[in-house]
Short mmCIF file of C-alpha atoms in Angstrom, two decimals:
data_model
loop_
_atom_site.label_atom_id
_atom_site.label_comp_id
_atom_site.label_asym_id
_atom_site.label_seq_id
_atom_site.Cartn_x
_atom_site.Cartn_y
_atom_site.Cartn_z
CA MET A 1 154.77 -49.62 118.90
CA LYS A 2 155.00 -52.79 117.33
CA ASP A 3 158.05 -51.27 114.99
CA GLU A 4 159.77 -50.14 118.49
CA ALA A 5 159.43 -54.07 119.40
CA LEU A 6 161.07 -55.25 116.52
CA ALA A 7 163.60 -52.82 116.14
CA LEU A 8 164.66 -53.90 119.69
CA VAL A 9 165.77 -57.22 118.40
CA GLU A 10 166.99 -56.47 115.17
CA GLY A 11 170.64 -57.75 115.09
CA VAL A 12 170.34 -59.56 118.28
CA ASP A 13 171.79 -63.01 117.44
CA ASP A 14 170.81 -64.51 120.87
CA PRO A 15 167.13 -65.94 120.35
CA SER A 16 166.71 -66.36 124.14
CA ARG A 17 167.87 -62.24 124.54
CA ALA A 18 165.60 -61.66 121.58
CA LEU A 19 162.59 -63.41 123.24
CA ASN A 20 163.39 -61.70 126.34
CA LEU A 21 163.44 -58.23 124.95
CA LEU A 22 160.37 -58.88 123.08
CA ARG A 23 158.32 -60.02 126.20
CA GLU A 24 159.61 -57.35 128.50
CA TYR A 25 158.45 -54.53 125.78
CA VAL A 26 154.97 -55.72 125.97
CA GLN A 27 154.95 -56.51 129.80
CA VAL A 28 155.61 -52.68 129.83
CA LEU A 29 152.92 -51.81 127.38
CA VAL A 30 150.66 -54.06 129.67
CA LEU A 31 151.48 -52.32 132.81
CA ARG A 32 151.08 -48.85 131.05
CA SER A 33 147.53 -49.85 129.89
CA LEU A 34 147.33 -51.02 133.73
CA HIS A 35 148.64 -47.69 134.89
CA GLU A 36 146.21 -45.63 132.96
CA SER A 37 143.22 -47.60 134.09
CA GLU A 38 144.50 -46.63 137.45
CA ALA A 39 144.37 -50.34 138.45
CA PHE A 40 147.18 -49.74 141.04
CA ALA A 41 144.73 -48.00 143.28
CA ASN A 42 143.94 -51.96 143.88
CA LEU A 43 146.72 -53.61 143.33
CA ALA A 44 150.55 -54.31 144.14
CA PHE A 45 153.00 -55.66 141.80
CA VAL A 46 155.11 -58.47 143.24
CA GLY A 47 157.29 -60.98 142.14
CA GLY A 48 160.16 -61.24 139.85
CA THR A 49 159.18 -58.57 137.21
CA ALA A 50 158.56 -56.43 139.90
CA LEU A 51 162.04 -56.77 141.19
CA ARG A 52 163.64 -56.39 137.73
CA PHE A 53 161.56 -53.12 136.74
CA LEU A 54 161.97 -51.71 140.40
CA GLU A 55 165.34 -52.78 141.22
CA ASN A 56 167.05 -53.68 138.17
CA LEU A 57 167.43 -57.59 139.04
CA PRO A 58 169.78 -58.77 136.20
CA ARG A 59 167.42 -61.47 134.64
CA PHE A 60 164.37 -61.43 132.84
CA SER A 61 161.14 -62.66 133.90
CA GLU A 62 157.92 -64.21 132.16
CA ASP A 63 154.97 -63.02 134.19
CA LEU A 64 152.99 -60.03 135.75
CA ASP A 65 152.30 -60.88 139.32
CA PHE A 66 149.82 -58.40 141.57
CA SER A 67 148.59 -58.86 145.01
CA LEU A 68 144.92 -57.50 145.47
CA VAL A 69 145.07 -54.75 148.20
CA GLU A 70 141.83 -52.43 147.61
CA GLY A 71 138.57 -54.49 146.76
CA GLU A 72 136.61 -51.49 146.23
CA GLY A 73 136.48 -50.74 142.50
CA TYR A 74 138.53 -53.77 141.56
CA ASP A 75 137.19 -54.73 138.02
CA PRO A 76 140.20 -56.57 136.07
CA GLU A 77 137.92 -57.43 133.25
CA THR A 78 137.11 -53.52 132.15
CA TRP A 79 141.18 -53.24 132.66
CA LEU A 80 141.82 -56.15 130.41
CA ARG A 81 139.68 -54.91 127.87
CA LYS A 82 141.68 -51.86 127.78
CA VAL A 83 144.93 -53.97 127.37
CA ARG A 84 143.52 -55.82 124.68
CA ARG A 85 142.37 -52.49 122.94
CA ASP A 86 145.75 -50.72 123.69
CA LEU A 87 147.76 -53.17 122.45
CA ALA A 88 145.60 -53.78 119.07
CA LEU A 89 146.01 -50.11 118.60
CA ASP A 90 149.59 -50.47 118.97
CA GLY A 91 149.57 -52.60 116.11
CA PHE A 92 149.71 -56.24 117.50
CA ASP A 93 147.31 -59.16 116.66
CA VAL A 94 146.48 -59.87 120.28
CA ARG A 95 144.13 -61.76 122.41
CA VAL A 96 143.42 -61.51 125.81
CA THR A 97 141.39 -64.03 128.19
CA PHE A 98 140.69 -63.95 132.04
CA ASN A 99 139.38 -66.87 134.35
CA ALA A 100 138.31 -65.52 138.01
CA LYS A 101 137.38 -69.18 139.02
CA LYS A 102 140.09 -69.50 141.56
CA THR A 103 141.56 -67.26 144.47
CA VAL A 104 144.56 -66.52 142.11
CA GLN A 105 142.96 -65.28 139.03
CA VAL A 106 144.46 -65.62 135.73
CA SER A 107 144.91 -63.82 132.41
CA TRP A 108 146.75 -64.46 129.47
CA VAL A 109 147.81 -61.97 126.52
CA ARG A 110 148.86 -63.50 123.45
CA ILE A 111 150.41 -61.74 120.57
CA ALA A 112 150.29 -63.82 117.27
CA GLY A 113 152.62 -62.94 114.38
CA LEU A 114 155.47 -61.15 116.62
CA LEU A 115 157.81 -63.87 116.93
CA ALA A 116 157.57 -64.73 113.29
CA GLU A 117 158.47 -61.12 112.40
CA ALA A 118 161.27 -61.28 114.56
CA GLY A 119 162.57 -64.21 113.07
CA LEU A 120 162.12 -66.03 116.40
CA ALA A 121 159.23 -68.72 115.00
CA GLY A 122 158.75 -70.51 111.78
CA ARG A 123 154.60 -70.18 111.81
CA LYS A 124 152.78 -66.74 111.92
CA GLU A 125 150.54 -68.52 114.59
CA GLN A 126 152.95 -68.80 117.31
CA ARG A 127 152.21 -66.58 120.01
CA LEU A 128 154.19 -64.72 122.29
CA SER A 129 152.27 -65.28 125.64
CA ILE A 130 152.76 -63.12 128.81
CA LYS A 131 150.61 -64.60 131.96
CA LEU A 132 149.07 -62.19 134.45
CA GLU A 133 148.11 -63.56 138.00
CA ILE A 134 146.03 -61.49 140.45
CA ASP A 135 146.01 -62.75 144.14
CA THR A 136 142.65 -61.98 145.50
CA ARG A 137 143.76 -63.10 149.23
CA PRO A 138 147.04 -62.38 149.55
CA PRO A 139 148.75 -63.24 153.38
CA LYS A 140 148.68 -59.74 155.39
CA GLY A 141 151.65 -57.66 156.57
CA ALA A 142 153.07 -56.58 153.39
CA GLU A 143 154.50 -52.73 153.28
CA LEU A 144 153.50 -51.08 149.97
CA SER A 145 155.17 -48.12 148.23
CA ARG A 146 154.69 -46.28 144.68
CA THR A 147 157.46 -45.23 142.45
CA LEU A 148 157.90 -43.81 139.06
CA VAL A 149 159.49 -46.69 136.85
CA VAL A 150 161.11 -45.44 133.49
CA ARG A 151 161.51 -48.87 131.48
CA HIS A 152 160.73 -47.80 127.82
CA MET A 153 157.96 -45.33 128.98
CA PRO A 154 157.23 -43.74 132.33
CA LEU A 155 154.98 -46.02 134.65
CA ALA A 156 153.17 -45.11 138.20
CA ILE A 157 153.51 -48.28 139.72
CA ARG A 158 152.18 -49.39 143.73
CA HIS A 159 154.15 -52.32 144.85
CA HIS A 160 155.82 -54.23 147.80
CA ARG A 161 158.70 -52.71 149.35
CA LEU A 162 162.00 -54.79 148.45
CA SER A 163 162.10 -56.62 152.08
CA SER A 164 158.04 -57.59 151.47
CA LEU A 165 159.44 -58.80 147.74
CA MET A 166 161.92 -61.32 149.57
CA ALA A 167 159.28 -62.77 151.85
CA GLY A 168 157.33 -63.74 148.88
CA LYS A 169 160.42 -65.19 147.19
CA LEU A 170 161.41 -66.94 150.70
CA HIS A 171 158.02 -68.50 150.53
CA ALA A 172 158.13 -69.87 146.99
CA LEU A 173 161.75 -71.08 147.95
CA ILE A 174 160.34 -73.13 150.90
CA THR A 175 157.27 -74.20 149.64
CA ARG A 176 157.50 -74.42 145.73
CA ARG A 177 157.12 -78.13 144.63
CA TYR A 178 159.38 -77.74 142.13
CA ALA A 179 162.71 -76.01 142.14
CA LYS A 180 163.29 -73.17 139.72
CA GLY A 181 166.70 -71.64 139.04
CA ARG A 182 165.30 -68.04 138.79
CA ASP A 183 164.14 -68.36 142.40
CA TRP A 184 167.81 -69.38 143.59
CA PHE A 185 169.45 -66.66 141.70
CA ASP A 186 167.30 -63.90 143.11
CA LEU A 187 168.04 -65.49 146.43
CA LEU A 188 171.98 -64.70 145.47
CA TRP A 189 171.09 -61.46 144.26
CA TYR A 190 168.79 -60.28 147.85
CA ARG A 191 171.47 -61.76 150.03
CA GLY A 192 174.57 -60.31 148.09
CA HIS A 193 173.83 -56.70 149.21
CA ARG A 194 175.60 -55.24 151.86
CA PRO A 195 174.17 -55.42 154.29
CA PRO A 196 172.34 -58.23 152.96
CA ILE A 197 168.41 -57.39 152.67
CA GLU A 198 166.41 -59.38 155.14
CA PRO A 199 162.92 -60.55 154.74
CA ARG A 200 159.67 -59.16 155.97
CA LEU A 201 159.04 -61.67 158.62
CA PRO A 202 155.46 -60.98 159.43
CA LEU A 203 154.42 -61.20 155.92
CA LEU A 204 156.40 -64.74 155.64
CA GLN A 205 155.21 -65.95 158.57
CA ASN A 206 151.40 -65.03 157.36
CA ALA A 207 152.17 -66.69 153.99
CA LEU A 208 153.41 -70.05 155.42
CA ASP A 209 150.58 -70.11 157.75
CA GLN A 210 147.99 -69.54 154.86
CA THR A 211 149.60 -72.42 153.03
CA GLN A 212 151.27 -74.83 154.84
CA GLY A 213 149.12 -74.91 157.81
CA GLN A 214 149.14 -72.42 160.96
CA GLY A 215 152.25 -72.92 163.03
CA ARG A 216 153.91 -75.60 160.89
CA PHE A 217 156.70 -73.24 160.11
CA ASP A 218 158.73 -70.78 161.85
CA ALA A 219 159.27 -67.69 159.53
CA ALA A 220 162.23 -66.70 161.79
CA ARG A 221 163.74 -69.66 160.78
CA TRP A 222 163.71 -69.15 157.18
CA SER A 223 167.35 -69.72 156.37
CA ASP A 224 167.33 -73.20 157.86
CA LEU A 225 164.08 -74.00 156.11
CA VAL A 226 165.87 -72.71 152.84
CA ARG A 227 168.91 -74.76 153.45
CA ALA A 228 166.70 -77.77 154.08
CA ARG A 229 165.32 -77.39 150.48
CA LEU A 230 168.72 -76.59 149.08
CA GLU A 231 169.81 -80.33 150.56
CA LYS A 232 167.30 -82.01 148.06
CA ILE A 233 167.84 -80.17 144.77
CA ASN A 234 170.13 -80.63 141.93
CA VAL A 235 171.79 -77.16 141.60
CA ALA A 236 173.41 -78.08 137.91
CA ALA A 237 169.92 -78.02 137.29
CA LEU A 238 169.28 -74.86 138.74
CA ARG A 239 172.18 -73.35 136.29
CA HIS A 240 170.48 -74.72 133.29
CA GLU A 241 167.17 -73.44 133.93
CA VAL A 242 168.17 -69.91 134.66
CA GLY A 243 170.92 -69.28 132.11
CA PRO A 244 168.25 -68.15 129.50
CA PHE A 245 166.62 -65.47 131.63
CA LEU A 246 170.30 -63.93 132.68
CA GLU A 247 171.41 -60.30 131.23
CA ARG A 248 174.66 -62.22 131.39
CA PRO A 249 174.42 -65.87 130.92
CA ALA A 250 177.72 -66.45 132.27
CA ASP A 251 176.47 -65.47 136.14
CA ALA A 252 174.75 -68.88 135.76
CA ALA A 253 177.99 -70.15 137.11
CA LEU A 254 177.44 -68.26 140.44
CA LEU A 255 174.72 -70.46 141.28
CA THR A 256 176.51 -72.85 143.39
CA ALA A 257 175.90 -74.97 146.30
CA ASP A 258 178.91 -73.33 148.13
CA ASN A 259 177.53 -69.85 147.47
CA LEU A 260 173.99 -70.53 148.01
CA LEU A 261 174.97 -71.63 151.55
CA SER A 262 177.21 -69.11 152.06
CA VAL A 263 174.32 -66.23 151.89
CA LEU A 264 172.39 -68.60 154.04
CA GLU A 265 174.63 -68.39 157.09
#
């Protein structure tokens, strides 16, 4: 498997794209291991990587995000031991850590040597890192589905449906302390569909109530809330941040205040 990962980036001149391809391949291996552990009986795949894998979002993503939907049988430490074992058997020098101290539990999968072998790092010690986050108290109201995804290999994944994924993205846009170009690019993607994708409002309302206080925000006014955030950010900085993650870096030019305002109408 490591040879296949390195073959993916052979001849790729753009270091950002090569890094994205390597990371995505390892993400697939992690998801395959979770699938084999039947972790998706307990978890739903959410976030930007879910959007890319399930809906072919034309940007790469760094993290693997999950929501806990069934507590009985929840056993992340066993699943992660299998992830470590599987990646080691695939030829990777891997270390996996897990922190269950907070509501959002965090694991890091770190692989040494791969970046150096791919010509993307000067030292073997530099690691390719993938963060896994599991929200163990997610807001209620999401709609779930199960999909067979083929990305390097087949995976059966339980996940939030598209409207619920959008609700999660809007929650991030409204509440995140710092602006991420990837969030705003995803907004253009969602609203660029015809008809535009609408968020799952019960989920968005519950998420806003849970993190911002009961009744402080009205999910039905999400476009006004997002517009208010847009007025306070540097859109040029958004383009700079998202560019290295796009399949077509030139698409960053689409991220303008006018375009964002137009999809909020």
